[in-house]
mmCIF file of N, CA and C and ligand atoms in Angstrom:
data_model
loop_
_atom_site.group_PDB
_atom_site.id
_atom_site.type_symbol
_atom_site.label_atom_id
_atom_site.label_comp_id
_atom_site.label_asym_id
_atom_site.label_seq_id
_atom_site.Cartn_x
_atom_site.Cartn_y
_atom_site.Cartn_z
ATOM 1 N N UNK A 867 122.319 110.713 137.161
ATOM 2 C CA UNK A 867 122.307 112.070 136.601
ATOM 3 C C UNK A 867 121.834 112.030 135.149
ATOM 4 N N UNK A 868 120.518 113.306 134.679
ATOM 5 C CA UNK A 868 120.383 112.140 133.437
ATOM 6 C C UNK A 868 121.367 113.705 132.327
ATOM 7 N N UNK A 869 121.512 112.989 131.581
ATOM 8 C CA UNK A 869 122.752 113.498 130.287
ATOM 9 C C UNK A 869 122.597 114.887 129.996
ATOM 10 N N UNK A 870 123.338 115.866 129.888
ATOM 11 C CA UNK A 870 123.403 117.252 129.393
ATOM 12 C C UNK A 870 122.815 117.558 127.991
ATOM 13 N N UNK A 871 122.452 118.463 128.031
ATOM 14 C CA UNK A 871 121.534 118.945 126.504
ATOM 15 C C UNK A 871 122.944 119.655 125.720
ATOM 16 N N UNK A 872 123.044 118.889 124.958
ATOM 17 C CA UNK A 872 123.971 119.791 123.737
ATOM 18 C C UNK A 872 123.718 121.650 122.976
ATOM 19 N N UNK A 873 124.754 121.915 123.079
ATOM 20 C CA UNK A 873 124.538 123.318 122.210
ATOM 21 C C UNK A 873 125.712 123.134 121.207
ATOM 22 N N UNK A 874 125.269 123.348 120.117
ATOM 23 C CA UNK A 874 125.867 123.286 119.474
ATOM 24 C C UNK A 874 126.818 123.959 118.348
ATOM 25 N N UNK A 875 127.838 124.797 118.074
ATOM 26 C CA UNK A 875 128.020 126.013 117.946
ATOM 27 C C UNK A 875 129.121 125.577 115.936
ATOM 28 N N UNK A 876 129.331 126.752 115.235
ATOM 29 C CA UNK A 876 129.788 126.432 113.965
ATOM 30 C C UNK A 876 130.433 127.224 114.048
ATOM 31 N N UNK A 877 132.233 126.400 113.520
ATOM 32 C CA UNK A 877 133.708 127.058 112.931
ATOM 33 C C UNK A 877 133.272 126.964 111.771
ATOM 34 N N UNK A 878 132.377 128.391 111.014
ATOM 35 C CA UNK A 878 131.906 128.556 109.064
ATOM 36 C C UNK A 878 133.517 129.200 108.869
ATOM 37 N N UNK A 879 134.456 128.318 108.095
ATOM 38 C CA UNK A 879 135.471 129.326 107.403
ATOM 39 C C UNK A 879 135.289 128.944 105.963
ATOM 40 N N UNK A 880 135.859 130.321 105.453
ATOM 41 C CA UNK A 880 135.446 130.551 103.946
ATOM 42 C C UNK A 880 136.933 131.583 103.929
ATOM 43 N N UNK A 881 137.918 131.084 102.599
ATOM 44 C CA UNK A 881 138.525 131.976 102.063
ATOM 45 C C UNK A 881 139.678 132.591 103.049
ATOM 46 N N UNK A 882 139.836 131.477 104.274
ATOM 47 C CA UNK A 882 141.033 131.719 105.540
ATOM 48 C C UNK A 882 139.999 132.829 106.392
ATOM 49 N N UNK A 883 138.965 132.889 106.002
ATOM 50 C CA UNK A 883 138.318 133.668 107.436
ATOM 51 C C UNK A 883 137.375 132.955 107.939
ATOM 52 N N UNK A 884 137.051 133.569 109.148
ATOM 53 C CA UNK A 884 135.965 132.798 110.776
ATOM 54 C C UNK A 884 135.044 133.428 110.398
ATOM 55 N N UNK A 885 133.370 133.342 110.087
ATOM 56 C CA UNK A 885 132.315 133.998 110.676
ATOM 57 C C UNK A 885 131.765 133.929 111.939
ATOM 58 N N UNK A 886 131.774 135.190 113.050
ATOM 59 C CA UNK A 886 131.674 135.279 114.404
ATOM 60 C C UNK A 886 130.616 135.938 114.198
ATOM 61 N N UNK A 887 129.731 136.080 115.628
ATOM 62 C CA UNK A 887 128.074 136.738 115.630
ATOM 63 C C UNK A 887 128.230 137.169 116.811
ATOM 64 N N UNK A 888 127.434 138.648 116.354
ATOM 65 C CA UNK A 888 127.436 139.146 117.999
ATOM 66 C C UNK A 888 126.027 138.758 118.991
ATOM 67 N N UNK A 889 125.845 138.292 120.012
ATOM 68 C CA UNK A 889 125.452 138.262 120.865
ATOM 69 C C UNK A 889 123.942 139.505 121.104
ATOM 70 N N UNK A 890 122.993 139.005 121.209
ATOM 71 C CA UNK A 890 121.753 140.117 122.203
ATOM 72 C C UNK A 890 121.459 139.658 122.827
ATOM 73 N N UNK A 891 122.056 138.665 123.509
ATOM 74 C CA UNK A 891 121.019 138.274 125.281
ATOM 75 C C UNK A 891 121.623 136.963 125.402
ATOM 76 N N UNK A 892 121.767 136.745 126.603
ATOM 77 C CA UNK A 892 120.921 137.169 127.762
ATOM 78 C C UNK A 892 121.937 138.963 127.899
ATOM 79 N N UNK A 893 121.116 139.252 129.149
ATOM 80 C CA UNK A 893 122.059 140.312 129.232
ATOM 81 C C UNK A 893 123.604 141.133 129.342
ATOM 82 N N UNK A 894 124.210 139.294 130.742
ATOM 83 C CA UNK A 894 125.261 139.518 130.538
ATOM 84 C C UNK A 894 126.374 139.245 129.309
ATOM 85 N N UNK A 895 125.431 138.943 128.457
ATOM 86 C CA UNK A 895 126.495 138.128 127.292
ATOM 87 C C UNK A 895 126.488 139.386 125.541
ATOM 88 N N UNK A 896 124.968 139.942 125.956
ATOM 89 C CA UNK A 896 124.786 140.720 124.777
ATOM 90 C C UNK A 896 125.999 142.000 124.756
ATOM 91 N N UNK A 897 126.896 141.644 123.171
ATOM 92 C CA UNK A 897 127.912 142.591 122.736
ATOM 93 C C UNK A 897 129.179 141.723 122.452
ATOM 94 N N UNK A 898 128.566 140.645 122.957
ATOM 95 C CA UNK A 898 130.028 139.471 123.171
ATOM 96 C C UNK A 898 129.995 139.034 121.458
ATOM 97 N N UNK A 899 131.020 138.347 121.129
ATOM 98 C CA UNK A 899 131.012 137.527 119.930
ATOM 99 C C UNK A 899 131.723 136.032 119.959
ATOM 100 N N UNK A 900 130.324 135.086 119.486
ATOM 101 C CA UNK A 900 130.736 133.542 119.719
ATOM 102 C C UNK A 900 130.662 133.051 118.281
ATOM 103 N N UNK A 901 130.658 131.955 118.638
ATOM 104 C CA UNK A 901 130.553 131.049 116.831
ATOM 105 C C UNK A 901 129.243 130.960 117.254
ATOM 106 N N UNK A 902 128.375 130.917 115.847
ATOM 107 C CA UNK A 902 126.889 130.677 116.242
ATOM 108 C C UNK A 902 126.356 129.590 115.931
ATOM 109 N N UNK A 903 125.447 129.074 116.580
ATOM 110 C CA UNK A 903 124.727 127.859 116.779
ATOM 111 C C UNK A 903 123.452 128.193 117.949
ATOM 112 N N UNK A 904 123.121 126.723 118.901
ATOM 113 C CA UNK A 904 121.829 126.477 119.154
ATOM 114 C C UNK A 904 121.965 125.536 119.868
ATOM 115 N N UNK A 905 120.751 125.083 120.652
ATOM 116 C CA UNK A 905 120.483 123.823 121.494
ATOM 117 C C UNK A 905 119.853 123.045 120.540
ATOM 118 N N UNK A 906 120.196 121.826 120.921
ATOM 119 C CA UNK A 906 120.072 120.753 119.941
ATOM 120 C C UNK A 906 118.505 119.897 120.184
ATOM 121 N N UNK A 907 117.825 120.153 119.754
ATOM 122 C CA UNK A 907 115.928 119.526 120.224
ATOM 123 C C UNK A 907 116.115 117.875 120.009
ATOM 124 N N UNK A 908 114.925 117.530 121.005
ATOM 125 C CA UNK A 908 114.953 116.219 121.254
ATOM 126 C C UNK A 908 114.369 115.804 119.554
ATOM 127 N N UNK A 909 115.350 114.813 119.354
ATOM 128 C CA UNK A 909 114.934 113.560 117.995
ATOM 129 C C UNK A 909 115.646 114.549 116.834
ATOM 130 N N UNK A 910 116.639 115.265 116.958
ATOM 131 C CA UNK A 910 117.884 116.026 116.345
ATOM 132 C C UNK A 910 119.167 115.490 116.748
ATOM 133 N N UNK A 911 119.919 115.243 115.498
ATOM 134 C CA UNK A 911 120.855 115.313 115.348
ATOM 135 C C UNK A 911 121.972 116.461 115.969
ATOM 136 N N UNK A 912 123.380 116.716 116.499
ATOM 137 C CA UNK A 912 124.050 118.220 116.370
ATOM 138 C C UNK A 912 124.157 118.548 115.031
ATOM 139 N N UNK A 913 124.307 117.248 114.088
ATOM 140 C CA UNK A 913 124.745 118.000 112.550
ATOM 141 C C UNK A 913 123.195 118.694 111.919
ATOM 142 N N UNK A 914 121.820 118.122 112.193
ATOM 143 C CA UNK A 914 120.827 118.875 112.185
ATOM 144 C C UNK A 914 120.488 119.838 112.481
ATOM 145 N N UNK A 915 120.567 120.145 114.092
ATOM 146 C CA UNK A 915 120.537 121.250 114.784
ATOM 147 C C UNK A 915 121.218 122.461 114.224
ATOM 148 N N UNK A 916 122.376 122.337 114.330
ATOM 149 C CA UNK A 916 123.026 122.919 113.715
ATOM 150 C C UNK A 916 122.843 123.374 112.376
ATOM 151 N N UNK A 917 122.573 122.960 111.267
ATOM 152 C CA UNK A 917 121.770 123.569 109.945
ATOM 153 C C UNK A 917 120.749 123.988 110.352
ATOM 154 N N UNK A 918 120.081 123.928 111.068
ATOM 155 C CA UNK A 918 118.756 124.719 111.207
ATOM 156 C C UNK A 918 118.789 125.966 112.266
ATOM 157 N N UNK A 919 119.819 125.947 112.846
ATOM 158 C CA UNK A 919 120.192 127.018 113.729
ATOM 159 C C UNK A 919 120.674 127.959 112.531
ATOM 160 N N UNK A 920 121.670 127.350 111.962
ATOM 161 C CA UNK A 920 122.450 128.420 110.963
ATOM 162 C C UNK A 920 121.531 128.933 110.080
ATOM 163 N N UNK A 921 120.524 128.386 109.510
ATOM 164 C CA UNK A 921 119.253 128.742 108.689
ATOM 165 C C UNK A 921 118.388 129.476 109.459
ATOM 166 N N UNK A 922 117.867 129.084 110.668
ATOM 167 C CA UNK A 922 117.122 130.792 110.918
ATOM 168 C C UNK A 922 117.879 132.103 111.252
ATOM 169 N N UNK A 923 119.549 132.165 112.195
ATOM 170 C CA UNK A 923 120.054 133.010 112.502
ATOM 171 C C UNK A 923 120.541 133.322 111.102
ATOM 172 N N UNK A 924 121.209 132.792 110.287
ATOM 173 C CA UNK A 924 122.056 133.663 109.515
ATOM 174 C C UNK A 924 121.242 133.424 108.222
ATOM 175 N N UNK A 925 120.039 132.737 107.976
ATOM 176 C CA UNK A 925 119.792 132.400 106.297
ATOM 177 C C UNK A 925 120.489 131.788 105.415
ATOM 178 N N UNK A 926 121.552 130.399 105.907
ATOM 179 C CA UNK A 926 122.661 129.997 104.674
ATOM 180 C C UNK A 926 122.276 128.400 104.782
ATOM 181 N N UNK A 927 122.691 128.187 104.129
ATOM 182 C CA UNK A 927 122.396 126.339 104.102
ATOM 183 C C UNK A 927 124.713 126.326 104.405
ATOM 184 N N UNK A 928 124.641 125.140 105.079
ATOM 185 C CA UNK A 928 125.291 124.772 105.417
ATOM 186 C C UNK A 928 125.693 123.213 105.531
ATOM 187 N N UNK A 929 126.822 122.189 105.578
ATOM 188 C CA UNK A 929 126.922 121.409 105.577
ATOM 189 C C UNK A 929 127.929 121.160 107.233
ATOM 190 N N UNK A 930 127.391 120.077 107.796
ATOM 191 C CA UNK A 930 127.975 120.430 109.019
ATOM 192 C C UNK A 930 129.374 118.996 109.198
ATOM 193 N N UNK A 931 130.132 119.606 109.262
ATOM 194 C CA UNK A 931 131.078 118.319 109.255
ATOM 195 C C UNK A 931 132.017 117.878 111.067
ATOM 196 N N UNK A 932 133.469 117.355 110.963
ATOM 197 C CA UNK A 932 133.694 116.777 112.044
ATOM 198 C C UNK A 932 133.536 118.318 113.455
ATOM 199 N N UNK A 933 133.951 117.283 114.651
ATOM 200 C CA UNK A 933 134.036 118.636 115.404
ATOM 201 C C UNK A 933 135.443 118.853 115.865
ATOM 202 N N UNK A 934 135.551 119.649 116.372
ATOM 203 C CA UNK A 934 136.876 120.911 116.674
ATOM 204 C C UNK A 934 136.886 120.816 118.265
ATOM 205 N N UNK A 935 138.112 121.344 118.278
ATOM 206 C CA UNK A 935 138.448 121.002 119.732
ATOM 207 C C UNK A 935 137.857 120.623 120.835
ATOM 208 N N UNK A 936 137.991 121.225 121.775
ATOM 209 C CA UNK A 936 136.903 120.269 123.312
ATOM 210 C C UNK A 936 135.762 120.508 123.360
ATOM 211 N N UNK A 937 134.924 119.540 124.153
ATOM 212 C CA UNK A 937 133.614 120.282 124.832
ATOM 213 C C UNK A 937 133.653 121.280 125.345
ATOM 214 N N UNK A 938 132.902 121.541 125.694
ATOM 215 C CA UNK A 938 132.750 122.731 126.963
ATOM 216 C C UNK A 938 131.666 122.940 128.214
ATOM 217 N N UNK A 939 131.579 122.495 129.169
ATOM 218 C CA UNK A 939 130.874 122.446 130.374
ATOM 219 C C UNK A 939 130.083 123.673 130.618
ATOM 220 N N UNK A 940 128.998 123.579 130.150
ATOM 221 C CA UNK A 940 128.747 125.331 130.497
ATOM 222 C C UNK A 940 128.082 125.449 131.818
ATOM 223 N N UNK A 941 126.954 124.520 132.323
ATOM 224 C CA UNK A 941 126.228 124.127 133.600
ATOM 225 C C UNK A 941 126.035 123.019 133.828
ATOM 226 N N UNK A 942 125.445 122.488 134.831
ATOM 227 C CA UNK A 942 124.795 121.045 135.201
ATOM 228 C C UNK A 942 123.829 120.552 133.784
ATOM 229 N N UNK A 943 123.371 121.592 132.918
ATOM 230 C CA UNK A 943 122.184 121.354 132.288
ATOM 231 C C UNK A 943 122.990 120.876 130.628
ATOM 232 N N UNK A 944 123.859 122.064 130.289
ATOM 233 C CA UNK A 944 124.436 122.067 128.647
ATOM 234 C C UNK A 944 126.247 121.515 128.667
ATOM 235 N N UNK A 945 126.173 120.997 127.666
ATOM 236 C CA UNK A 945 127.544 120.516 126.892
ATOM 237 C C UNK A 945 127.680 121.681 125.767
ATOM 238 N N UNK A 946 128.937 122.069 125.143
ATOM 239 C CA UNK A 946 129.086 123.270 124.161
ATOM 240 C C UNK A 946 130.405 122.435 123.467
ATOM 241 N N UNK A 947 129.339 122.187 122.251
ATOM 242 C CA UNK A 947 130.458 121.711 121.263
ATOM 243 C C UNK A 947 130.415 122.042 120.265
ATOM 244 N N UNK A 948 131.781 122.591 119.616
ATOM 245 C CA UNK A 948 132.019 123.050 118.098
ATOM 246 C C UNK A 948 132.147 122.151 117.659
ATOM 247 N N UNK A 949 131.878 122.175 115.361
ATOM 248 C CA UNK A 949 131.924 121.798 114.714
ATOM 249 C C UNK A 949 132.475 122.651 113.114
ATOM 250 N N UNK A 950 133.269 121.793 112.433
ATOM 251 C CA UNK A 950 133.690 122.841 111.418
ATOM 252 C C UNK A 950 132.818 122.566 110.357
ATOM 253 N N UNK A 951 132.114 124.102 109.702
ATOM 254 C CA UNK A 951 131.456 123.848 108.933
ATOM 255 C C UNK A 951 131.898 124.907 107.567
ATOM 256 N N UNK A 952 130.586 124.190 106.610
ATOM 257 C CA UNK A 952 131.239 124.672 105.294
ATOM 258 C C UNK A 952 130.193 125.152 104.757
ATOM 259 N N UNK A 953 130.142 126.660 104.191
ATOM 260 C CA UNK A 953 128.676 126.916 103.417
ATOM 261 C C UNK A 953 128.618 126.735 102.576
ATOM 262 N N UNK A 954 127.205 126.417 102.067
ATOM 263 C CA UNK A 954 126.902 125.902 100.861
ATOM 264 C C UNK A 954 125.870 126.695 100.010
ATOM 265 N N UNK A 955 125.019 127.608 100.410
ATOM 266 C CA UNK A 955 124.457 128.439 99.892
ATOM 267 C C UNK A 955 124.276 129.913 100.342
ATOM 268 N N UNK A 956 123.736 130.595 99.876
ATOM 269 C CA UNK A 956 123.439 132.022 100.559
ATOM 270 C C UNK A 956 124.446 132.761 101.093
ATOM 271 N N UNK A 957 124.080 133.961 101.844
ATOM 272 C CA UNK A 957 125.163 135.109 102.376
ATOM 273 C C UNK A 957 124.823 135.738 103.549
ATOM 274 N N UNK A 958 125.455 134.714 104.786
ATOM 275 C CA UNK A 958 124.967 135.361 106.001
ATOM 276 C C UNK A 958 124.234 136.561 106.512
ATOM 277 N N UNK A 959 123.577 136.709 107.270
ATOM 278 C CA UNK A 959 122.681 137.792 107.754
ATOM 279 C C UNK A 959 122.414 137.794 109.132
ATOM 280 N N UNK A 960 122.586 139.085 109.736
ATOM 281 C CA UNK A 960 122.322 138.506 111.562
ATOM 282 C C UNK A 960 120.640 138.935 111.464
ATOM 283 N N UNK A 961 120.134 137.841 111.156
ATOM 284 C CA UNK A 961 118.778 137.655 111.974
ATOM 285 C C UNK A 961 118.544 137.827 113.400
ATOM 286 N N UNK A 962 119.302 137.141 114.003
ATOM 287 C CA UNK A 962 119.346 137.165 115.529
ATOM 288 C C UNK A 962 120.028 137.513 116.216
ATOM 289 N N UNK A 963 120.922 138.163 115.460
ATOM 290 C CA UNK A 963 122.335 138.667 116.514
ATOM 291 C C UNK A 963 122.433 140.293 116.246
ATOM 292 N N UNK A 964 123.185 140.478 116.804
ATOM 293 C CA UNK A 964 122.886 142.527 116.255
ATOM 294 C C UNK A 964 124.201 142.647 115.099
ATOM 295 N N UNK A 965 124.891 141.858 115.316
ATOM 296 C CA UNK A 965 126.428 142.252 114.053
ATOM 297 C C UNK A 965 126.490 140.031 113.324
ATOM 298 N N UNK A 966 127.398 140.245 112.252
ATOM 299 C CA UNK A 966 128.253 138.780 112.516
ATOM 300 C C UNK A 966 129.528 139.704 111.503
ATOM 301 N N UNK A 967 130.639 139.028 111.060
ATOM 302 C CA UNK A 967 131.817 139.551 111.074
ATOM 303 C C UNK A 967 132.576 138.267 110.318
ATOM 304 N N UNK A 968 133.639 138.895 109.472
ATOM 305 C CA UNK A 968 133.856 137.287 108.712
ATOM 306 C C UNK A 968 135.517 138.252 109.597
ATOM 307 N N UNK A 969 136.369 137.215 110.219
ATOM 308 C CA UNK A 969 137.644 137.401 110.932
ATOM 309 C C UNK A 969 138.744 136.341 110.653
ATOM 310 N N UNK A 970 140.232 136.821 109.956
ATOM 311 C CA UNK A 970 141.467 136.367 110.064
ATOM 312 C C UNK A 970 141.606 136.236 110.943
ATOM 313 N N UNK A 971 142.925 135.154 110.735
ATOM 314 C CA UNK A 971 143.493 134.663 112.006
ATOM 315 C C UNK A 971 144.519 135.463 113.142
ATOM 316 N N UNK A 972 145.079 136.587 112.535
ATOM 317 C CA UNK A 972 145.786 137.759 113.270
ATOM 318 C C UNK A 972 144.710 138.463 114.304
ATOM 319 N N UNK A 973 142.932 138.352 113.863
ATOM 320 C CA UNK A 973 142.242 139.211 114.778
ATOM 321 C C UNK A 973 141.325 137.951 116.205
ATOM 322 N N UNK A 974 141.904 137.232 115.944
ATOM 323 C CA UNK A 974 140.987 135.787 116.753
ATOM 324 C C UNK A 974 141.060 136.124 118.097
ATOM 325 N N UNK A 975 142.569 136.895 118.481
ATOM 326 C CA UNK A 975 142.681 137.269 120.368
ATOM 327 C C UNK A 975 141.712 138.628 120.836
ATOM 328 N N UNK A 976 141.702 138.876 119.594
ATOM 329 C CA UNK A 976 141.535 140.504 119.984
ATOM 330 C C UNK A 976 140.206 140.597 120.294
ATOM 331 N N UNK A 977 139.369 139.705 119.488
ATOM 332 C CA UNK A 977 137.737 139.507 119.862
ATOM 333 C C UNK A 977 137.147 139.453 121.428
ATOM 334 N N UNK A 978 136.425 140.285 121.541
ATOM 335 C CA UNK A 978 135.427 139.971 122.891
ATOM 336 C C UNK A 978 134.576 138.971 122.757
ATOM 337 N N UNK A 979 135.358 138.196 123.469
ATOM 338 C CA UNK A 979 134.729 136.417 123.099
ATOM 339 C C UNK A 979 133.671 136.328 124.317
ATOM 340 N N UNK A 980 132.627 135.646 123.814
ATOM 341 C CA UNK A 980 131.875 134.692 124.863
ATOM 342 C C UNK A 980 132.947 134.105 125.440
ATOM 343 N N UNK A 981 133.286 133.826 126.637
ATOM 344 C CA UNK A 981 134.040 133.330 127.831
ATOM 345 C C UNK A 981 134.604 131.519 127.331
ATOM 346 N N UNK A 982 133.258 131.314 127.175
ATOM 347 C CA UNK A 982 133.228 129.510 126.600
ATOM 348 C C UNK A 982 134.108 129.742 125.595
ATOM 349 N N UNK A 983 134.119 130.652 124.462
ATOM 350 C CA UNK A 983 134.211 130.186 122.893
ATOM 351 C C UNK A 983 135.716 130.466 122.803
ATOM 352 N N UNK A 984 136.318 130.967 124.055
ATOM 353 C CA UNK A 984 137.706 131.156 124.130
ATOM 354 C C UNK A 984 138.525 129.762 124.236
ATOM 355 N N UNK A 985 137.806 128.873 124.547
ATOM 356 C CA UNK A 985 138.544 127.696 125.003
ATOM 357 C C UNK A 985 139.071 127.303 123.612
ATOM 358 N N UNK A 986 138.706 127.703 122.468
ATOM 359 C CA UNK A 986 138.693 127.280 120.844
ATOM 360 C C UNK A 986 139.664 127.971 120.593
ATOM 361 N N UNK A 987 140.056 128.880 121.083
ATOM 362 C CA UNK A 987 141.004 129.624 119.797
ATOM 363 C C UNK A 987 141.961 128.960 119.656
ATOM 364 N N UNK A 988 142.959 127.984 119.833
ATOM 365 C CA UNK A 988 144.044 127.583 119.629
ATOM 366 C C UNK A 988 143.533 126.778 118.336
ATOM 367 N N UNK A 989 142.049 125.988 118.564
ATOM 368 C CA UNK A 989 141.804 125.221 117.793
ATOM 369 C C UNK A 989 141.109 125.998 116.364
ATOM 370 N N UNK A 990 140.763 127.351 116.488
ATOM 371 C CA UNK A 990 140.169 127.966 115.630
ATOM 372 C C UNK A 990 141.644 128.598 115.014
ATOM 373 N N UNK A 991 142.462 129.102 115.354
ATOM 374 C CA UNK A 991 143.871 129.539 114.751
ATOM 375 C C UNK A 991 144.571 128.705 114.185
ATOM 376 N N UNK A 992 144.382 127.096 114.640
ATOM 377 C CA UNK A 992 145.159 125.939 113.686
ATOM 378 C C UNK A 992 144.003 125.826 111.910
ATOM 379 N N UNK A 993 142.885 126.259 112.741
ATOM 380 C CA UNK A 993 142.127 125.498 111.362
ATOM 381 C C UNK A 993 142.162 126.790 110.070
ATOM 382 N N UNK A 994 142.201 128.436 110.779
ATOM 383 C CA UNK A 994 142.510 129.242 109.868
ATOM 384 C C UNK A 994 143.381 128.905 109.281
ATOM 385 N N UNK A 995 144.655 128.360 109.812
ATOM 386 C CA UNK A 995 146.277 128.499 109.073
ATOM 387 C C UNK A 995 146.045 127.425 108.158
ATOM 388 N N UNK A 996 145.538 126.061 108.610
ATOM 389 C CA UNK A 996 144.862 125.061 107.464
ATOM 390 C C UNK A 996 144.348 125.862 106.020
ATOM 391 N N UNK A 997 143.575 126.896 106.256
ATOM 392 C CA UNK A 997 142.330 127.458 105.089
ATOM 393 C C UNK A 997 143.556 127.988 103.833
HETATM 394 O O1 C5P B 1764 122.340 130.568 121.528
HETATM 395 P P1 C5P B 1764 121.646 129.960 122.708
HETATM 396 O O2 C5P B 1764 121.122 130.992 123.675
HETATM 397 O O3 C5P B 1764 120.662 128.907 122.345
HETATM 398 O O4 C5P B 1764 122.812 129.204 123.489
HETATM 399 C C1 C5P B 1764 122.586 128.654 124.771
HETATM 400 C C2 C5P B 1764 123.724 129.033 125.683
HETATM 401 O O5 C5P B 1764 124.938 128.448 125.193
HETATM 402 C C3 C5P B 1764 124.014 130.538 125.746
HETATM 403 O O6 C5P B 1764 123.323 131.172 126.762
HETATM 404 C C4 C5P B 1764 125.514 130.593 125.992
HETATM 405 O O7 C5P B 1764 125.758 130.549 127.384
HETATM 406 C C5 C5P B 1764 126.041 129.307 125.395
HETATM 407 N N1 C5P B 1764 126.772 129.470 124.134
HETATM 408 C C6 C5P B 1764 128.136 129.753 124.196
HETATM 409 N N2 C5P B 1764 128.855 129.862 123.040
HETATM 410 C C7 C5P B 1764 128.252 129.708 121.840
HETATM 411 C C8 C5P B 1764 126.865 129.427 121.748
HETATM 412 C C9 C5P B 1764 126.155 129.305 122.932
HETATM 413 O O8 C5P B 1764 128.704 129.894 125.295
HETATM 414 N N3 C5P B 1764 129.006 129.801 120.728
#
């Protein structure tokens, strides 16, 4: 079987809050809100990928550090793994998403999560209470 393609997704907290992004496609997913990231291209790094995902969707330079709770199985094809990251320049912008949203840890259930990005919250609610 040959190896799953990584996607790679970012816990940005700043100041005890989450930045979440809303979703435009595919269809069934557009309105949802996940952590944002990207598929990871051949002769990339996830900690690469990942800055360069966060640089065209949101415009920020970023530093990408360890990762956060489990994988996530999404098909035969992708692996979905978070990472906690830290910004380092600029001020988010949804380039590619229709909203993004900076969220406390009291609003983390209440979100209409991408399905996957739910598997995190325990691990995204420990790392708020950390901030
Ligand atoms: O963002 P992109 O379309 O490249 O992501 C590929 C797939 O990974 C999406 O279709 C979605 O199913 C999944 N994904 C996810 N949660 C994220 C980011 C991506 O479930 N935070």
């Amino acid at each position: 079987m040959t190896e799953r393609r990584e996607v790679a997704a970012a816990a940005l907290t700043q100041n005890g809050r989450l930045l979440i992004a809303q979703r435009t496609y595919p269809p069934e997913l557009a309105g949802l809100w996940e952590l944002p990231g990207g598929k990871v291209d051949e002769g990339e790094t996830p900690e690469t990928a990942l800055s360069r995902e966060l640089e065209e969707e949101l415009g920020i330079l970023c530093s990408v550090g360890s990762r956060l709770g489990s994988e996530v199985l999404l098909d035969h094809r992708y692996v979905l793994r978070a990472y906690r990251v830290v910004l380092l320049d600029g001020c988010p912008a949804a380039h590619e998403h229709s909203a993004i949203r900076w969220i406390e840890l009291d609003e983390l259930d209440a979100i209409d999560w991408v399905a996957h990005d739910r598997e995190w919250l325990p691990d995204l609610a420990e790392l708020l209470r950390e901030e």
